[in-house]
Amino acid sequence: MNIKITLPDNSMREYPKGSSAMEIAKSISEGLARNVLAAKVNGEVRDLNRPIEEDSSLQLLTWTDAEGKSTMWHSSAHLMAEALEFYYPGIKFWVGPPIQNGFYYDVDFGGQAFSADDLKKIEDKMAELAKQSNAFVRKEISKGDAVNYFTERGDQYKLDLLSNLEDGGITLYTQGNFTDLCRGPHIPHTGYIKAIKLTNVAGAYWKNDSNNPMLTRIYGITFPKKSELDEYLTMLEEAKKRDHRKIGKDMEIFTFDDDVGPGLPLWLPNGGVMIEELERLAKKTEQRAGYSRVRTPHLAKESMYKTSGHLPYYEDSMFPPMECDGEKYYLKAMNCPHHHKIFKELNPSYRDLPIRLAEYGTCYRYEQSGELFGLMRVRALQMNDAHIYCTKDQFAEEFNAVNEMYLKYFRVFGIEKYVMRFSTHAPEKLGKKYVDNPELWKQTEDMVRQVLIDSNIPYIEVPDEGAFYGPKIDVQVWSAIGREFTLATNQVDFAVPARFGLTFRNSNNEMETPICIHRAPLGTHERFIGFLLEHYAGNFPIWLAPQQVSILPISEKFNGYAKKVLQLLRNSDIRGLVDDRDEKIGKKIRDAEIKKVPYMLIIGEKEEAENAVSVRQHGKGDQGSLPIQEFIDRVSKEIQELLDA
RNA sequence: GCCGAUGUAGCUCAGCUGGUCAGAGCUACUGAUUUGUAAUCAGUAGGUCGGGGGUUCGAAUCCCUCCAUCGGCUCCA
């Protein structure tokens, strides 16, 4: 009897019932059969050698398919487990999934020491086992037999997994001397794994719960070709060079100091310039969009955070309070309550709405010490914050305008890869995790969703991740080295204004509670500049570059003219420096290139005589000579165009 | 906070199992040189080897502890 197999190109072929995907691959081409790792049968990824019993659609997965990679990495995790068990008999395994780059396995070493120094011998053992081309053998087993098997081995972890599995469809996989409870699928045999790198070892809580004991998590990655591993390692090296902590140090953007404290960044002069430029951009953009700027203190009394409802939920993330005149004061971890107080003072009528209060507010959050990470996770942060108070009728338009602002910023910064993470509520948790107002949840979520759809913004919807007071959108971006960041956040709040008793007088002369939109398109200076450092690898667009022009006199004789040029640049708000060291021009150029200064002006006898400058552009080389004023006009125009994107 | 690792001049790093181990390059400073598109030469200066305690005749090197950083976990802008 034959079955019909439909391939991705919609062609159909007939095979005897019970043919395996591998046999089908061989029938198509030898080359394909050599490269195929797993098969997608009717949408389910499966082992290649499992017989196919009915008419099916079939996709043969290779290394170029994400699912092909995952299958290989999952199998690699098993291979690693086998190597680990060889050296550390009796250790217990939790789970070993494939991840974005490679795989890990969580291991309980039962008190035996294991460190990064031991990775090499495991790698070598894995290579040895891979060469044996041991088949991954799938075996269906009843739940009872499985429980017996793992009880006998005293494996509480696999028993825990089993307790959540239904009888039927439970499978074991064995390769060489290692057997694991596993749903599969796997590659046919270990010989497919040609290059192995165990990247690091770390602790991880069992079931990701910090109340549970820690297991040892070992990360690794494998490839079907040695050359691909080399490429991957080179890529990691490159990523290291773009790390914002390294660039930030090299370019003197920021630093930390033991005496100041962990997570409290000091912005060096170059970082100060970037902050000034970002704030200038934000203020201008917000001014045009009808925002009002306010300023609020860095602390407030305990009572305000009780009113806002932040204290009970947020106390652990706030710095401990300071006692003063018999009162407790907290450093602010968010600007919202202060802004709410301002709204209240304004006592507006519906004719005054929307009211948009903006502030680059400084907040302090007591992040756990292990969470601090360069500029990305800090304890003092300045947020591009604003709160928009509007009526229900105004909400969609206001929300859309906020989105437009996000998109403008993405253009200015050349951010092409982004996703909006739209977090909604979970109906069954109304009244617990979420404010109990189903109509408003539905209404605001529908409006937000519609704005996202209308503006054609890529987004993913995540249920049960909203704030307690409303749905929110987090902007996910990816830095050039592939690190994912939540850059900015945008939240709808229909609850806290009520807690503060915020009202406006509507057209019927009744008091009504406004909806509040929290938004911070540029996130915080800390995280945003951290992101920009990696995004641009320090090669900032000229408007943002701490130093825009380096003036390089050929010899000391021209230092005077160089200073004159510098003053002209400064008069036109262009940031420059004269390199008047007693060095040769080649050296000065080299140093300016390394510092990634966008423009270098080489100045000698000819330039001084002609009131000109010789322009060299970073990364592009000699651009010829220009009259000074022409250069200034060109730079000013370039800056304007970048900001008007 | 938890698991693991690391911490030597402003920067990048040597310094193996305790005894000329306090070093190199870059930077900075001084002098010579006065230079045309990615490194001129020479000299000088710089560190109680993260802090504190201990073991030892002797510790950057071994032990304890604290701090910070890094890789993860948890958490998040």
mmCIF file of C-alpha atoms in Angstrom, chain A residues 76-427:
data_model
loop_
_atom_site.group_PDB
_atom_site.id
_atom_site.type_symbol
_atom_site.label_atom_id
_atom_site.label_comp_id
_atom_site.label_asym_id
_atom_site.label_seq_id
_atom_site.Cartn_x
_atom_site.Cartn_y
_atom_site.Cartn_z
ATOM 1 C CA SER A 76 24.040 17.596 21.401
ATOM 2 C CA ALA A 77 22.683 18.150 24.898
ATOM 3 C CA HIS A 78 22.172 14.388 25.172
ATOM 4 C CA LEU A 79 25.683 13.820 23.899
ATOM 5 C CA MET A 80 27.014 16.189 26.546
ATOM 6 C CA ALA A 81 25.012 14.365 29.193
ATOM 7 C CA GLU A 82 26.590 11.082 28.122
ATOM 8 C CA ALA A 83 30.072 12.588 28.375
ATOM 9 C CA LEU A 84 29.263 14.079 31.783
ATOM 10 C CA GLU A 85 27.937 10.780 33.066
ATOM 11 C CA PHE A 86 31.135 9.073 31.945
ATOM 12 C CA TYR A 87 33.239 11.272 34.218
ATOM 13 C CA TYR A 88 30.691 11.862 36.975
ATOM 14 C CA PRO A 89 28.672 8.678 37.425
ATOM 15 C CA GLY A 90 25.552 9.125 39.513
ATOM 16 C CA ILE A 91 24.882 12.746 38.584
ATOM 17 C CA LYS A 92 21.267 13.666 37.913
ATOM 18 C CA PHE A 93 19.887 15.533 34.934
ATOM 19 C CA TRP A 94 16.998 17.948 34.819
ATOM 20 C CA VAL A 95 16.284 19.304 31.320
ATOM 21 C CA GLY A 96 18.529 19.948 28.337
ATOM 22 C CA PRO A 97 16.793 22.041 25.699
ATOM 23 C CA PRO A 98 18.095 23.742 22.577
ATOM 24 C CA ILE A 99 18.201 27.546 22.842
ATOM 25 C CA GLN A 100 18.753 30.414 20.444
ATOM 26 C CA ASN A 101 22.452 29.695 20.126
ATOM 27 C CA GLY A 102 23.182 26.142 21.141
ATOM 28 C CA PHE A 103 21.865 24.241 24.109
ATOM 29 C CA TYR A 104 22.288 23.665 27.813
ATOM 30 C CA TYR A 105 21.717 20.928 30.300
ATOM 31 C CA ASP A 106 20.849 21.459 33.951
ATOM 32 C CA VAL A 107 22.762 19.012 36.092
ATOM 33 C CA ASP A 108 22.763 18.089 39.764
ATOM 34 C CA PHE A 109 26.350 17.078 40.508
ATOM 35 C CA GLY A 110 25.343 15.950 43.972
ATOM 36 C CA GLY A 111 28.092 17.898 45.663
ATOM 37 C CA GLN A 112 30.876 17.044 43.223
ATOM 38 C CA ALA A 113 32.810 20.072 42.076
ATOM 39 C CA PHE A 114 32.472 21.103 38.478
ATOM 40 C CA SER A 115 33.956 24.258 37.009
ATOM 41 C CA ALA A 116 34.804 25.835 33.695
ATOM 42 C CA ASP A 117 38.185 24.114 33.851
ATOM 43 C CA ASP A 118 36.425 20.787 33.423
ATOM 44 C CA LEU A 119 34.690 21.781 30.191
ATOM 45 C CA LYS A 120 37.610 20.833 27.968
ATOM 46 C CA LYS A 121 37.666 17.199 29.004
ATOM 47 C CA ILE A 122 33.895 16.980 28.501
ATOM 48 C CA GLU A 123 34.280 18.524 25.060
ATOM 49 C CA ASP A 124 36.949 15.998 24.158
ATOM 50 C CA LYS A 125 34.827 13.126 25.386
ATOM 51 C CA MET A 126 31.880 14.429 23.373
ATOM 52 C CA ALA A 127 34.028 14.549 20.250
ATOM 53 C CA GLU A 128 35.123 10.993 20.867
ATOM 54 C CA LEU A 129 31.515 9.820 21.349
ATOM 55 C CA ALA A 130 30.342 11.795 18.329
ATOM 56 C CA LYS A 131 32.888 9.987 16.153
ATOM 57 C CA GLN A 132 31.325 6.672 17.131
ATOM 58 C CA SER A 133 28.174 7.742 15.256
ATOM 59 C CA ASN A 134 25.943 6.176 17.885
ATOM 60 C CA ALA A 135 22.320 6.053 16.816
ATOM 61 C CA PHE A 136 19.641 7.871 18.808
ATOM 62 C CA VAL A 137 17.159 5.096 19.511
ATOM 63 C CA ARG A 138 13.566 5.994 20.323
ATOM 64 C CA LYS A 139 11.516 3.740 22.572
ATOM 65 C CA GLU A 140 7.913 4.160 23.576
ATOM 66 C CA ILE A 141 7.295 3.208 27.158
ATOM 67 C CA SER A 142 4.335 3.073 29.509
ATOM 68 C CA LYS A 143 4.218 5.580 32.312
ATOM 69 C CA GLY A 144 4.435 2.781 34.864
ATOM 70 C CA ASP A 145 7.563 1.308 33.311
ATOM 71 C CA ALA A 146 9.103 4.749 33.048
ATOM 72 C CA VAL A 147 8.386 5.474 36.714
ATOM 73 C CA ASN A 148 9.916 2.142 37.673
ATOM 74 C CA TYR A 149 12.971 2.761 35.534
ATOM 75 C CA PHE A 150 13.707 6.173 37.037
ATOM 76 C CA THR A 151 12.738 5.156 40.572
ATOM 77 C CA GLU A 152 15.313 2.399 40.355
ATOM 78 C CA ARG A 153 17.890 4.972 39.340
ATOM 79 C CA GLY A 154 16.801 7.283 42.148
ATOM 80 C CA ASP A 155 16.274 10.045 39.622
ATOM 81 C CA GLN A 156 13.862 12.425 41.346
ATOM 82 C CA TYR A 157 14.170 14.952 38.525
ATOM 83 C CA LYS A 158 12.932 12.685 35.763
ATOM 84 C CA LEU A 159 10.233 11.408 38.101
ATOM 85 C CA ASP A 160 9.142 14.977 38.612
ATOM 86 C CA LEU A 161 8.900 15.422 34.845
ATOM 87 C CA LEU A 162 6.995 12.162 34.544
ATOM 88 C CA SER A 163 4.450 13.246 37.123
ATOM 89 C CA ASN A 164 3.253 15.861 34.644
ATOM 90 C CA LEU A 165 3.054 13.474 31.666
ATOM 91 C CA GLU A 166 0.083 11.451 30.515
ATOM 92 C CA ASP A 167 0.475 7.741 29.919
ATOM 93 C CA GLY A 168 0.900 6.972 26.231
ATOM 94 C CA GLY A 169 3.346 8.887 24.107
ATOM 95 C CA ILE A 170 6.088 8.755 26.740
ATOM 96 C CA THR A 171 9.405 8.019 25.083
ATOM 97 C CA LEU A 172 12.977 7.281 26.033
ATOM 98 C CA TYR A 173 15.931 8.022 23.812
ATOM 99 C CA THR A 174 19.175 6.152 24.053
ATOM 100 C CA GLN A 175 22.477 6.861 22.373
ATOM 101 C CA GLY A 176 25.597 4.939 23.348
ATOM 102 C CA ASN A 177 25.466 4.476 27.104
ATOM 103 C CA PHE A 178 23.020 7.271 27.855
ATOM 104 C CA THR A 179 19.269 7.005 28.184
ATOM 105 C CA ASP A 180 17.010 9.951 28.811
ATOM 106 C CA LEU A 181 13.338 10.641 29.211
ATOM 107 C CA CYS A 182 12.731 12.714 26.113
ATOM 108 C CA ARG A 183 10.014 13.681 23.706
ATOM 109 C CA GLY A 184 12.571 14.032 20.895
ATOM 110 C CA PRO A 185 13.094 14.410 18.088
ATOM 111 C CA HIS A 186 16.744 13.701 17.497
ATOM 112 C CA ILE A 187 19.205 13.502 14.663
ATOM 113 C CA PRO A 188 19.821 9.942 13.418
ATOM 114 C CA HIS A 189 23.217 9.495 15.086
ATOM 115 C CA THR A 190 25.937 11.425 16.881
ATOM 116 C CA GLY A 191 28.204 11.480 13.837
ATOM 117 C CA TYR A 192 26.401 14.542 12.525
ATOM 118 C CA ILE A 193 28.014 16.581 15.267
ATOM 119 C CA LYS A 194 31.398 17.651 13.920
ATOM 120 C CA ALA A 195 32.370 20.685 15.973
ATOM 121 C CA ILE A 196 31.731 21.178 19.667
ATOM 122 C CA LYS A 197 32.248 24.085 22.014
ATOM 123 C CA LEU A 198 31.111 24.167 25.620
ATOM 124 C CA THR A 199 30.798 27.853 26.283
ATOM 125 C CA ASN A 200 30.199 28.263 29.955
ATOM 126 C CA VAL A 201 28.926 26.921 33.208
ATOM 127 C CA ALA A 202 26.526 28.723 35.488
ATOM 128 C CA GLY A 203 24.092 28.177 38.282
ATOM 129 C CA ALA A 204 20.379 28.049 37.582
ATOM 130 C CA TYR A 205 17.499 27.560 39.961
ATOM 131 C CA TRP A 206 15.597 24.335 39.533
ATOM 132 C CA LYS A 207 12.410 25.175 37.617
ATOM 133 C CA ASN A 208 13.570 28.767 37.445
ATOM 134 C CA ASP A 209 12.315 29.444 40.929
ATOM 135 C CA SER A 210 14.627 31.250 43.313
ATOM 136 C CA ASN A 211 13.154 29.300 46.242
ATOM 137 C CA ASN A 212 14.471 26.067 44.754
ATOM 138 C CA PRO A 213 18.012 24.731 45.041
ATOM 139 C CA MET A 214 20.469 25.506 42.281
ATOM 140 C CA LEU A 215 21.539 23.188 39.547
ATOM 141 C CA THR A 216 24.633 23.533 37.431
ATOM 142 C CA ARG A 217 23.776 24.689 33.952
ATOM 143 C CA ILE A 218 26.304 23.915 31.254
ATOM 144 C CA TYR A 219 25.993 25.770 27.971
ATOM 145 C CA GLY A 220 27.374 24.589 24.663
ATOM 146 C CA ILE A 221 26.990 24.846 20.941
ATOM 147 C CA THR A 222 27.718 22.429 18.119
ATOM 148 C CA PHE A 223 27.991 22.606 14.348
ATOM 149 C CA PRO A 224 27.945 20.213 11.432
ATOM 150 C CA LYS A 225 31.203 21.757 10.185
ATOM 151 C CA LYS A 226 34.341 22.893 11.933
ATOM 152 C CA SER A 227 34.430 26.082 9.859
ATOM 153 C CA GLU A 228 31.030 27.142 11.166
ATOM 154 C CA LEU A 229 32.227 26.863 14.721
ATOM 155 C CA ASP A 230 35.211 29.058 13.850
ATOM 156 C CA GLU A 231 32.897 31.626 12.289
ATOM 157 C CA TYR A 232 30.731 31.572 15.371
ATOM 158 C CA LEU A 233 33.700 32.108 17.660
ATOM 159 C CA THR A 234 34.916 34.992 15.489
ATOM 160 C CA MET A 235 31.444 36.506 15.697
ATOM 161 C CA LEU A 236 31.589 36.296 19.486
ATOM 162 C CA GLU A 237 34.949 38.090 19.449
ATOM 163 C CA GLU A 238 33.466 40.848 17.293
ATOM 164 C CA ALA A 239 30.494 41.141 19.615
ATOM 165 C CA LYS A 240 32.852 41.609 22.536
ATOM 166 C CA LYS A 241 34.454 44.538 20.755
ATOM 167 C CA ARG A 242 31.062 46.208 20.406
ATOM 168 C CA ASP A 243 30.071 45.698 24.014
ATOM 169 C CA HIS A 244 28.851 49.030 25.349
ATOM 170 C CA ARG A 245 30.981 48.655 28.459
ATOM 171 C CA LYS A 246 34.149 48.407 26.397
ATOM 172 C CA ILE A 247 33.246 51.193 23.970
ATOM 173 C CA GLY A 248 31.971 53.328 26.815
ATOM 174 C CA LYS A 249 35.332 53.038 28.498
ATOM 175 C CA ASP A 250 37.430 53.508 25.380
ATOM 176 C CA MET A 251 35.456 56.573 24.349
ATOM 177 C CA GLU A 252 35.231 57.960 27.873
ATOM 178 C CA ILE A 253 31.440 58.021 27.950
ATOM 179 C CA PHE A 254 30.770 56.774 31.478
ATOM 180 C CA THR A 255 32.368 55.058 34.415
ATOM 181 C CA PHE A 256 31.556 53.536 37.780
ATOM 182 C CA ASP A 257 33.422 54.192 40.985
ATOM 183 C CA ASP A 258 33.586 52.049 44.081
ATOM 184 C CA ASP A 259 33.167 55.064 46.343
ATOM 185 C CA VAL A 260 30.084 56.261 44.491
ATOM 186 C CA GLY A 261 28.480 52.855 44.529
ATOM 187 C CA PRO A 262 27.406 49.988 42.317
ATOM 188 C CA GLY A 263 24.928 50.775 39.575
ATOM 189 C CA LEU A 264 25.437 54.521 39.942
ATOM 190 C CA PRO A 265 26.991 55.694 36.673
ATOM 191 C CA LEU A 266 29.181 58.753 36.388
ATOM 192 C CA TRP A 267 28.767 60.431 33.025
ATOM 193 C CA LEU A 268 32.098 61.677 31.723
ATOM 194 C CA PRO A 269 32.182 64.830 29.573
ATOM 195 C CA ASN A 270 31.653 62.836 26.371
ATOM 196 C CA GLY A 271 28.657 61.108 27.871
ATOM 197 C CA GLY A 272 27.415 64.458 29.068
ATOM 198 C CA VAL A 273 27.376 65.694 25.492
ATOM 199 C CA MET A 274 25.320 62.711 24.375
ATOM 200 C CA ILE A 275 22.827 63.257 27.163
ATOM 201 C CA GLU A 276 22.500 66.916 26.274
ATOM 202 C CA GLU A 277 21.869 66.040 22.637
ATOM 203 C CA LEU A 278 19.284 63.379 23.464
ATOM 204 C CA GLU A 279 17.453 65.739 25.767
ATOM 205 C CA ARG A 280 17.550 68.468 23.160
ATOM 206 C CA LEU A 281 15.966 66.065 20.684
ATOM 207 C CA ALA A 282 13.356 64.926 23.188
ATOM 208 C CA LYS A 283 12.450 68.413 24.294
ATOM 209 C CA LYS A 284 12.064 69.655 20.754
ATOM 210 C CA THR A 285 10.016 66.631 19.715
ATOM 211 C CA GLU A 286 7.795 66.877 22.764
ATOM 212 C CA GLN A 287 7.382 70.627 22.468
ATOM 213 C CA ARG A 288 6.124 70.147 18.916
ATOM 214 C CA ALA A 289 3.742 67.450 20.100
ATOM 215 C CA GLY A 290 2.179 69.730 22.676
ATOM 216 C CA TYR A 291 3.859 68.486 25.842
ATOM 217 C CA SER A 292 4.506 70.693 28.849
ATOM 218 C CA ARG A 293 7.707 70.316 30.802
ATOM 219 C CA VAL A 294 7.651 69.973 34.562
ATOM 220 C CA ARG A 295 10.282 69.316 37.197
ATOM 221 C CA THR A 296 9.894 67.316 40.367
ATOM 222 C CA PRO A 297 12.089 66.469 43.372
ATOM 223 C CA HIS A 298 13.984 63.206 43.630
ATOM 224 C CA LEU A 299 12.174 62.104 46.767
ATOM 225 C CA ALA A 300 8.802 62.119 48.397
ATOM 226 C CA LYS A 301 7.111 61.140 51.625
ATOM 227 C CA GLU A 302 5.961 57.625 52.304
ATOM 228 C CA SER A 303 2.332 58.719 52.228
ATOM 229 C CA MET A 304 2.442 59.491 48.525
ATOM 230 C CA TYR A 305 3.629 56.002 47.654
ATOM 231 C CA LYS A 306 0.930 54.572 49.842
ATOM 232 C CA THR A 307 -1.626 56.593 47.927
ATOM 233 C CA SER A 308 -0.205 55.504 44.596
ATOM 234 C CA GLY A 309 -0.225 51.879 45.682
ATOM 235 C CA HIS A 310 3.408 51.480 44.680
ATOM 236 C CA LEU A 311 4.791 50.839 48.151
ATOM 237 C CA PRO A 312 3.387 47.392 48.871
ATOM 238 C CA TYR A 313 4.274 46.095 45.406
ATOM 239 C CA TYR A 314 7.441 47.975 44.849
ATOM 240 C CA GLU A 315 9.116 48.431 48.201
ATOM 241 C CA ASP A 316 11.810 45.828 47.558
ATOM 242 C CA SER A 317 12.928 47.692 44.455
ATOM 243 C CA MET A 318 13.133 51.040 46.215
ATOM 244 C CA PHE A 319 16.057 52.294 48.239
ATOM 245 C CA PRO A 320 15.303 52.050 51.937
ATOM 246 C CA PRO A 321 13.626 55.186 53.270
ATOM 247 C CA MET A 322 15.400 57.924 55.162
ATOM 248 C CA GLU A 323 13.905 59.237 58.388
ATOM 249 C CA CYS A 324 13.606 62.939 58.728
ATOM 250 C CA ASP A 325 11.486 65.062 61.086
ATOM 251 C CA GLY A 326 9.597 61.950 62.073
ATOM 252 C CA GLU A 327 8.650 61.213 58.475
ATOM 253 C CA LYS A 328 9.874 58.574 56.055
ATOM 254 C CA TYR A 329 11.120 59.779 52.689
ATOM 255 C CA TYR A 330 11.748 57.559 49.679
ATOM 256 C CA LEU A 331 13.916 58.238 46.663
ATOM 257 C CA LYS A 332 11.531 58.056 43.761
ATOM 258 C CA ALA A 333 11.589 54.916 41.656
ATOM 259 C CA MET A 334 9.089 56.334 39.191
ATOM 260 C CA ASN A 335 7.840 59.789 38.261
ATOM 261 C CA CYS A 336 4.143 59.046 37.935
ATOM 262 C CA PRO A 337 2.960 60.042 41.421
ATOM 263 C CA HIS A 338 4.729 63.396 41.257
ATOM 264 C CA HIS A 339 3.140 64.110 37.912
ATOM 265 C CA HIS A 340 -0.256 63.053 39.191
ATOM 266 C CA LYS A 341 0.113 65.636 41.965
ATOM 267 C CA ILE A 342 0.859 68.283 39.366
ATOM 268 C CA PHE A 343 -2.210 67.290 37.385
ATOM 269 C CA LYS A 344 -4.288 67.607 40.505
ATOM 270 C CA GLU A 345 -2.954 71.079 41.172
ATOM 271 C CA LEU A 346 -3.891 72.132 37.662
ATOM 272 C CA ASN A 347 -7.518 71.230 38.391
ATOM 273 C CA PRO A 348 -8.426 71.085 34.708
ATOM 274 C CA SER A 349 -11.692 71.020 32.852
ATOM 275 C CA TYR A 350 -12.282 68.845 29.790
ATOM 276 C CA ARG A 351 -11.340 71.864 27.691
ATOM 277 C CA ASP A 352 -7.782 71.670 29.049
ATOM 278 C CA LEU A 353 -7.306 68.024 28.108
ATOM 279 C CA PRO A 354 -5.243 66.343 27.003
ATOM 280 C CA ILE A 355 -2.565 67.463 29.404
ATOM 281 C CA ARG A 356 0.855 66.068 28.633
ATOM 282 C CA LEU A 357 3.442 66.413 31.386
ATOM 283 C CA ALA A 358 7.024 65.625 30.424
ATOM 284 C CA GLU A 359 10.200 65.387 32.437
ATOM 285 C CA TYR A 360 13.579 63.730 32.082
ATOM 286 C CA GLY A 361 13.027 62.409 35.576
ATOM 287 C CA THR A 362 15.778 60.904 37.683
ATOM 288 C CA CYS A 363 14.737 57.717 39.444
ATOM 289 C CA TYR A 364 16.460 55.354 41.824
ATOM 290 C CA ARG A 365 15.787 51.659 41.930
ATOM 291 C CA TYR A 366 17.376 49.232 44.298
ATOM 292 C CA GLU A 367 18.178 46.477 41.829
ATOM 293 C CA GLN A 368 19.601 43.303 43.286
ATOM 294 C CA SER A 369 23.377 43.362 43.127
ATOM 295 C CA GLY A 370 23.561 40.415 40.753
ATOM 296 C CA GLU A 371 21.279 42.147 38.289
ATOM 297 C CA LEU A 372 23.462 45.150 37.640
ATOM 298 C CA PHE A 373 24.838 45.142 34.130
ATOM 299 C CA GLY A 374 26.857 47.993 32.669
ATOM 300 C CA LEU A 375 24.515 50.799 31.682
ATOM 301 C CA MET A 376 21.684 48.409 30.978
ATOM 302 C CA ARG A 377 20.703 47.738 34.559
ATOM 303 C CA VAL A 378 21.603 50.506 36.974
ATOM 304 C CA ARG A 379 20.324 51.964 40.218
ATOM 305 C CA ALA A 380 20.134 55.602 39.172
ATOM 306 C CA LEU A 381 18.416 56.377 35.920
ATOM 307 C CA GLN A 382 17.038 59.291 33.987
ATOM 308 C CA MET A 383 13.843 58.542 32.161
ATOM 309 C CA ASN A 384 12.390 60.166 29.082
ATOM 310 C CA ASP A 385 9.116 60.201 30.930
ATOM 311 C CA ALA A 386 5.778 61.804 30.255
ATOM 312 C CA HIS A 387 2.210 61.267 31.376
ATOM 313 C CA ILE A 388 -0.677 62.080 29.129
ATOM 314 C CA TYR A 389 -4.023 62.664 30.825
ATOM 315 C CA CYS A 390 -6.945 62.429 28.461
ATOM 316 C CA THR A 391 -10.588 61.489 28.139
ATOM 317 C CA LYS A 392 -11.712 58.112 26.853
ATOM 318 C CA ASP A 393 -12.633 59.767 23.577
ATOM 319 C CA GLN A 394 -9.190 61.236 23.186
ATOM 320 C CA PHE A 395 -7.383 58.064 24.061
ATOM 321 C CA ALA A 396 -7.002 56.496 20.608
ATOM 322 C CA GLU A 397 -5.694 59.667 19.040
ATOM 323 C CA GLU A 398 -3.258 60.298 21.875
ATOM 324 C CA PHE A 399 -2.055 56.741 21.849
ATOM 325 C CA ASN A 400 -1.533 56.890 18.140
ATOM 326 C CA ALA A 401 0.450 60.117 18.447
ATOM 327 C CA VAL A 402 2.711 58.448 20.972
ATOM 328 C CA ASN A 403 3.275 55.629 18.519
ATOM 329 C CA GLU A 404 4.129 58.083 15.781
ATOM 330 C CA MET A 405 6.744 59.534 18.069
ATOM 331 C CA TYR A 406 8.270 56.110 18.587
ATOM 332 C CA LEU A 407 8.453 55.619 14.836
ATOM 333 C CA LYS A 408 10.091 58.996 14.340
ATOM 334 C CA TYR A 409 12.783 58.091 16.843
ATOM 335 C CA PHE A 410 13.355 54.757 15.159
ATOM 336 C CA ARG A 411 14.012 56.655 11.923
ATOM 337 C CA VAL A 412 16.344 59.146 13.566
ATOM 338 C CA PHE A 413 18.404 56.359 15.101
ATOM 339 C CA GLY A 414 18.166 53.978 12.176
ATOM 340 C CA ILE A 415 16.541 51.298 14.329
ATOM 341 C CA GLU A 416 15.154 48.828 11.832
ATOM 342 C CA LYS A 417 14.621 45.757 13.909
ATOM 343 C CA TYR A 418 12.025 46.246 16.605
ATOM 344 C CA VAL A 419 8.948 44.545 17.949
ATOM 345 C CA MET A 420 6.276 45.967 20.178
ATOM 346 C CA ARG A 421 5.411 43.589 22.973
ATOM 347 C CA PHE A 422 1.765 44.184 23.720
ATOM 348 C CA SER A 423 0.992 42.921 27.213
ATOM 349 C CA THR A 424 -2.634 42.377 28.148
ATOM 350 C CA HIS A 425 -4.454 41.145 31.209
ATOM 351 C CA ALA A 426 -5.777 37.717 32.122
ATOM 352 C CA PRO A 427 -9.535 37.761 32.787
#
